[in-house]
């Protein structure tokens, strides 16, 4: 797949490969979300994507490799949307709110897929469990690093208390992740978006009255 032209455009063969790969990924996500990872087979993914099972292995060597790729790319979608919204927001507080909005929108749209990862990650066998952990950890640390910059800016502008930016970033994501986890793991009452004021209130003001 090295037929790209000198001006940076990808070749027709590369476009076709990426289009077919995306069709497989979309089919896999539907099935993983509907049936779970362990109850989905490569032959079912091939049928859903209208491919032969054999041709599927030209794109992904195994179901595990397909799932890891799908998880990594979904996390990258989250990162990209968060970054765009954060960069468009003006002040530090608005940037944090943009992060919350982005995460809420994404997880409301993709709850079933991430419920699989949340509920069944302990049942994955090594080395897949280790690879999953590496993917999630690397992306999480990158995400925290971006939040640290937001808190540094906010502290400099007097918008946030002068705590360690890393600690503020971890606390913020601790609150956010707790709500995401609870909403994914349980049968939610209402929407995740309805929890946004509570998320921000707990982070900014805690639970003490007054």
Short mmCIF file of C-alpha atoms in Angstrom, two decimals:
data_model
loop_
_atom_site.label_atom_id
_atom_site.label_comp_id
_atom_site.label_asym_id
_atom_site.label_seq_id
_atom_site.Cartn_x
_atom_site.Cartn_y
_atom_site.Cartn_z
CA UNK A 1 0.00 0.00 0.00
CA UNK A 2 2.66 2.48 -0.98
CA UNK A 3 1.11 3.90 -4.12
CA UNK A 4 0.51 7.36 -2.73
CA UNK A 5 1.17 10.16 -5.18
CA UNK A 6 3.86 12.74 -4.58
CA UNK A 7 1.32 15.40 -3.65
CA UNK A 8 0.27 13.44 -0.60
CA UNK A 9 -3.00 12.01 -1.90
CA UNK A 10 -3.59 8.35 -1.25
CA UNK A 11 -4.00 5.98 -4.18
CA UNK A 12 -7.25 4.37 -5.29
CA UNK A 13 -6.03 1.04 -3.92
CA UNK A 14 -5.36 2.62 -0.51
CA UNK A 15 -8.79 4.33 -0.53
CA UNK A 16 -10.48 1.02 -1.27
CA UNK A 17 -8.51 -0.71 1.48
CA UNK A 18 -9.45 1.96 4.05
CA UNK A 19 -13.10 1.93 2.96
CA UNK A 20 -13.31 -1.85 3.38
CA UNK A 21 -11.44 -1.69 6.67
CA UNK A 22 -13.90 0.93 7.95
CA UNK A 23 -16.84 -1.25 6.88
CA UNK A 24 -15.39 -4.14 8.88
CA UNK A 25 -14.80 -1.90 11.90
CA UNK A 26 -18.36 -0.56 11.79
CA UNK A 27 -19.80 -4.07 11.52
CA UNK A 28 -17.63 -5.28 14.40
CA UNK A 29 -18.68 -2.39 16.62
CA UNK A 30 -22.37 -3.13 15.99
CA UNK A 31 -21.92 -6.79 16.86
CA UNK A 32 -19.65 -6.22 19.86
CA UNK A 33 -22.15 -3.68 21.20
CA UNK A 34 -25.10 -6.00 20.59
CA UNK A 35 -23.69 -9.42 21.51
CA UNK A 36 -20.50 -8.76 23.46
CA UNK A 37 -16.93 -9.60 22.57
CA UNK A 38 -16.93 -13.26 23.56
CA UNK A 39 -20.24 -14.06 21.87
CA UNK A 40 -19.22 -12.54 18.54
CA UNK A 41 -17.31 -14.57 15.96
CA UNK A 42 -15.19 -13.48 13.02
CA UNK A 43 -17.59 -15.23 10.66
CA UNK A 44 -20.46 -13.16 12.05
CA UNK A 45 -18.45 -9.97 11.60
CA UNK A 46 -17.64 -11.00 8.03
CA UNK A 47 -21.31 -11.66 7.29
CA UNK A 48 -22.37 -8.34 8.85
CA UNK A 49 -19.77 -6.50 6.76
CA UNK A 50 -20.63 -8.54 3.64
CA UNK A 51 -17.13 -10.04 3.36
CA UNK A 52 -15.93 -13.60 3.24
CA UNK A 53 -14.45 -14.81 6.52
CA UNK A 54 -11.13 -15.49 4.82
CA UNK A 55 -10.87 -11.97 3.42
CA UNK A 56 -11.43 -10.56 6.91
CA UNK A 57 -8.06 -11.93 7.97
CA UNK A 58 -6.38 -9.80 5.30
CA UNK A 59 -7.29 -6.83 7.47
CA UNK A 60 -7.09 -8.22 11.00
CA UNK A 61 -5.20 -11.31 12.10
CA UNK A 62 -7.69 -12.13 14.86
CA UNK A 63 -10.84 -10.99 16.65
CA UNK A 64 -8.62 -9.72 19.47
CA UNK A 65 -6.58 -7.60 17.06
CA UNK A 66 -9.79 -6.19 15.57
CA UNK A 67 -11.17 -5.32 19.00
CA UNK A 68 -7.92 -3.67 20.12
CA UNK A 69 -7.80 -1.60 16.94
CA UNK A 70 -11.43 -0.61 17.34
CA UNK A 71 -10.93 0.38 20.97
CA UNK A 72 -7.80 2.40 20.16
CA UNK A 73 -9.48 4.26 17.31
CA UNK A 74 -12.62 4.97 19.32
CA UNK A 75 -10.49 6.46 22.09
CA UNK A 76 -8.69 8.54 19.46
CA UNK A 77 -12.08 9.83 18.28
CA UNK A 78 -12.85 10.90 21.82
CA UNK A 79 -9.46 12.61 22.10
CA UNK A 80 -9.93 14.44 18.81
CA UNK A 81 -13.40 15.73 19.67
CA UNK A 82 -12.32 16.80 23.15
CA UNK A 83 -9.32 18.64 21.71
CA UNK A 84 -11.42 20.50 19.13
CA UNK A 85 -14.06 21.58 21.62
CA UNK A 86 -11.48 22.48 24.26
CA UNK A 87 -9.46 24.59 21.83
CA UNK A 88 -12.58 26.41 20.67
CA UNK A 89 -13.59 27.32 24.23
CA UNK A 90 -12.30 30.62 25.61
CA UNK A 91 -11.39 30.46 29.29
CA UNK A 92 -10.17 27.56 31.46
CA UNK A 93 -13.60 26.95 33.04
CA UNK A 94 -15.21 26.91 29.60
CA UNK A 95 -12.56 24.44 28.42
CA UNK A 96 -13.38 22.06 31.29
CA UNK A 97 -17.06 22.34 30.49
CA UNK A 98 -16.25 21.55 26.85
CA UNK A 99 -14.44 18.40 27.99
CA UNK A 100 -17.50 17.32 29.99
CA UNK A 101 -19.80 18.02 27.03
CA UNK A 102 -17.62 16.02 24.65
CA UNK A 103 -17.37 12.99 26.94
CA UNK A 104 -21.09 13.04 27.70
CA UNK A 105 -22.03 13.20 24.02
CA UNK A 106 -19.67 10.39 23.07
CA UNK A 107 -20.58 7.95 25.83
CA UNK A 108 -24.31 8.53 25.43
CA UNK A 109 -23.92 7.62 21.76
CA UNK A 110 -21.65 4.60 22.39
CA UNK A 111 -22.69 3.26 25.79
CA UNK A 112 -23.16 -0.36 24.70
CA UNK A 113 -19.70 -0.67 23.18
CA UNK A 114 -17.88 0.68 26.22
CA UNK A 115 -20.10 -1.36 28.53
CA UNK A 116 -18.46 -4.45 26.98
CA UNK A 117 -15.01 -3.16 27.80
CA UNK A 118 -16.00 -2.06 31.30
CA UNK A 119 -17.79 -5.27 32.26
CA UNK A 120 -15.68 -7.93 30.56
CA UNK A 121 -12.10 -6.69 30.55
CA UNK A 122 -11.23 -9.04 33.43
CA UNK A 123 -12.31 -12.00 31.31
CA UNK A 124 -9.89 -11.26 28.48
CA UNK A 125 -6.94 -13.59 28.37
CA UNK A 126 -3.30 -12.57 28.36
CA UNK A 127 -1.64 -11.10 26.40
CA UNK A 128 -4.79 -9.27 25.26
CA UNK A 129 -5.55 -8.03 28.77
CA UNK A 130 -2.09 -6.50 28.94
CA UNK A 131 -2.44 -4.90 25.52
CA UNK A 132 -5.81 -3.42 26.48
CA UNK A 133 -4.30 -1.97 29.62
CA UNK A 134 -1.42 -0.44 27.66
CA UNK A 135 -3.75 1.15 25.12
CA UNK A 136 -6.04 2.64 27.76
CA UNK A 137 -3.20 3.77 30.03
CA UNK A 138 -1.27 5.53 27.25
CA UNK A 139 -4.36 7.37 26.04
CA UNK A 140 -5.41 8.27 29.57
CA UNK A 141 -2.01 9.75 30.42
CA UNK A 142 -2.06 11.77 27.21
CA UNK A 143 -5.53 13.04 28.10
CA UNK A 144 -4.43 13.98 31.63
CA UNK A 145 -1.44 15.88 30.20
CA UNK A 146 -3.81 18.06 28.15
CA UNK A 147 -5.96 18.75 31.19
CA UNK A 148 -2.86 19.72 33.17
CA UNK A 149 -2.23 22.51 30.66
CA UNK A 150 -5.80 23.76 31.13
CA UNK A 151 -5.34 23.87 34.90
CA UNK A 152 -1.97 25.60 34.59
CA UNK A 153 -3.63 28.28 32.49
CA UNK A 154 -6.52 28.55 34.94
CA UNK A 155 -4.21 28.88 37.94
CA UNK A 156 -2.19 31.58 36.19
CA UNK A 157 -5.39 33.50 35.42
CA UNK A 158 -6.78 33.09 38.92
CA UNK A 159 -9.66 30.89 37.78
CA UNK A 160 -8.58 27.89 39.88
CA UNK A 161 -6.97 27.46 43.28
CA UNK A 162 -3.20 27.10 43.24
CA UNK A 163 -3.09 23.35 43.75
CA UNK A 164 -0.80 21.12 41.73
CA UNK A 165 -2.20 21.04 38.16
CA UNK A 166 -1.63 17.28 37.92
CA UNK A 167 -3.66 16.72 41.09
CA UNK A 168 -6.48 18.93 39.82
CA UNK A 169 -6.53 17.06 36.50
CA UNK A 170 -6.69 13.69 38.27
CA UNK A 171 -9.44 14.89 40.61
CA UNK A 172 -11.45 16.26 37.72
CA UNK A 173 -11.20 12.99 35.78
CA UNK A 174 -11.90 11.03 38.96
CA UNK A 175 -15.28 12.74 39.25
CA UNK A 176 -15.95 12.43 35.52
CA UNK A 177 -14.93 8.78 35.33
CA UNK A 178 -17.05 7.88 38.35
CA UNK A 179 -20.18 9.21 36.66
CA UNK A 180 -19.26 7.56 33.35
CA UNK A 181 -18.60 4.22 35.05
CA UNK A 182 -21.83 4.30 37.03
CA UNK A 183 -23.86 5.25 33.97
CA UNK A 184 -22.27 2.54 31.82
CA UNK A 185 -22.43 -0.23 34.44
CA UNK A 186 -26.01 0.30 35.66
CA UNK A 187 -29.39 0.75 34.09
CA UNK A 188 -29.33 4.56 33.92
CA UNK A 189 -32.23 6.63 35.14
CA UNK A 190 -32.39 9.50 32.72
CA UNK A 191 -29.59 10.74 30.54
CA UNK A 192 -25.94 11.25 31.30
CA UNK A 193 -26.35 14.87 30.22
CA UNK A 194 -28.69 15.44 33.14
CA UNK A 195 -25.72 14.71 35.41
CA UNK A 196 -23.55 17.50 33.97
CA UNK A 197 -24.51 20.15 36.60
CA UNK A 198 -23.82 17.64 39.38
CA UNK A 199 -20.43 16.70 37.91
CA UNK A 200 -19.33 20.33 37.71
CA UNK A 201 -20.80 21.21 41.11
CA UNK A 202 -19.01 18.34 42.87
CA UNK A 203 -15.70 19.23 41.23
CA UNK A 204 -15.87 22.94 41.89
CA UNK A 205 -17.61 22.98 45.27
CA UNK A 206 -17.40 19.47 46.68
CA UNK A 207 -20.18 18.01 48.82
CA UNK A 208 -19.98 20.29 51.85
CA UNK A 209 -22.87 22.70 52.45
CA UNK A 210 -22.31 26.41 52.65
#
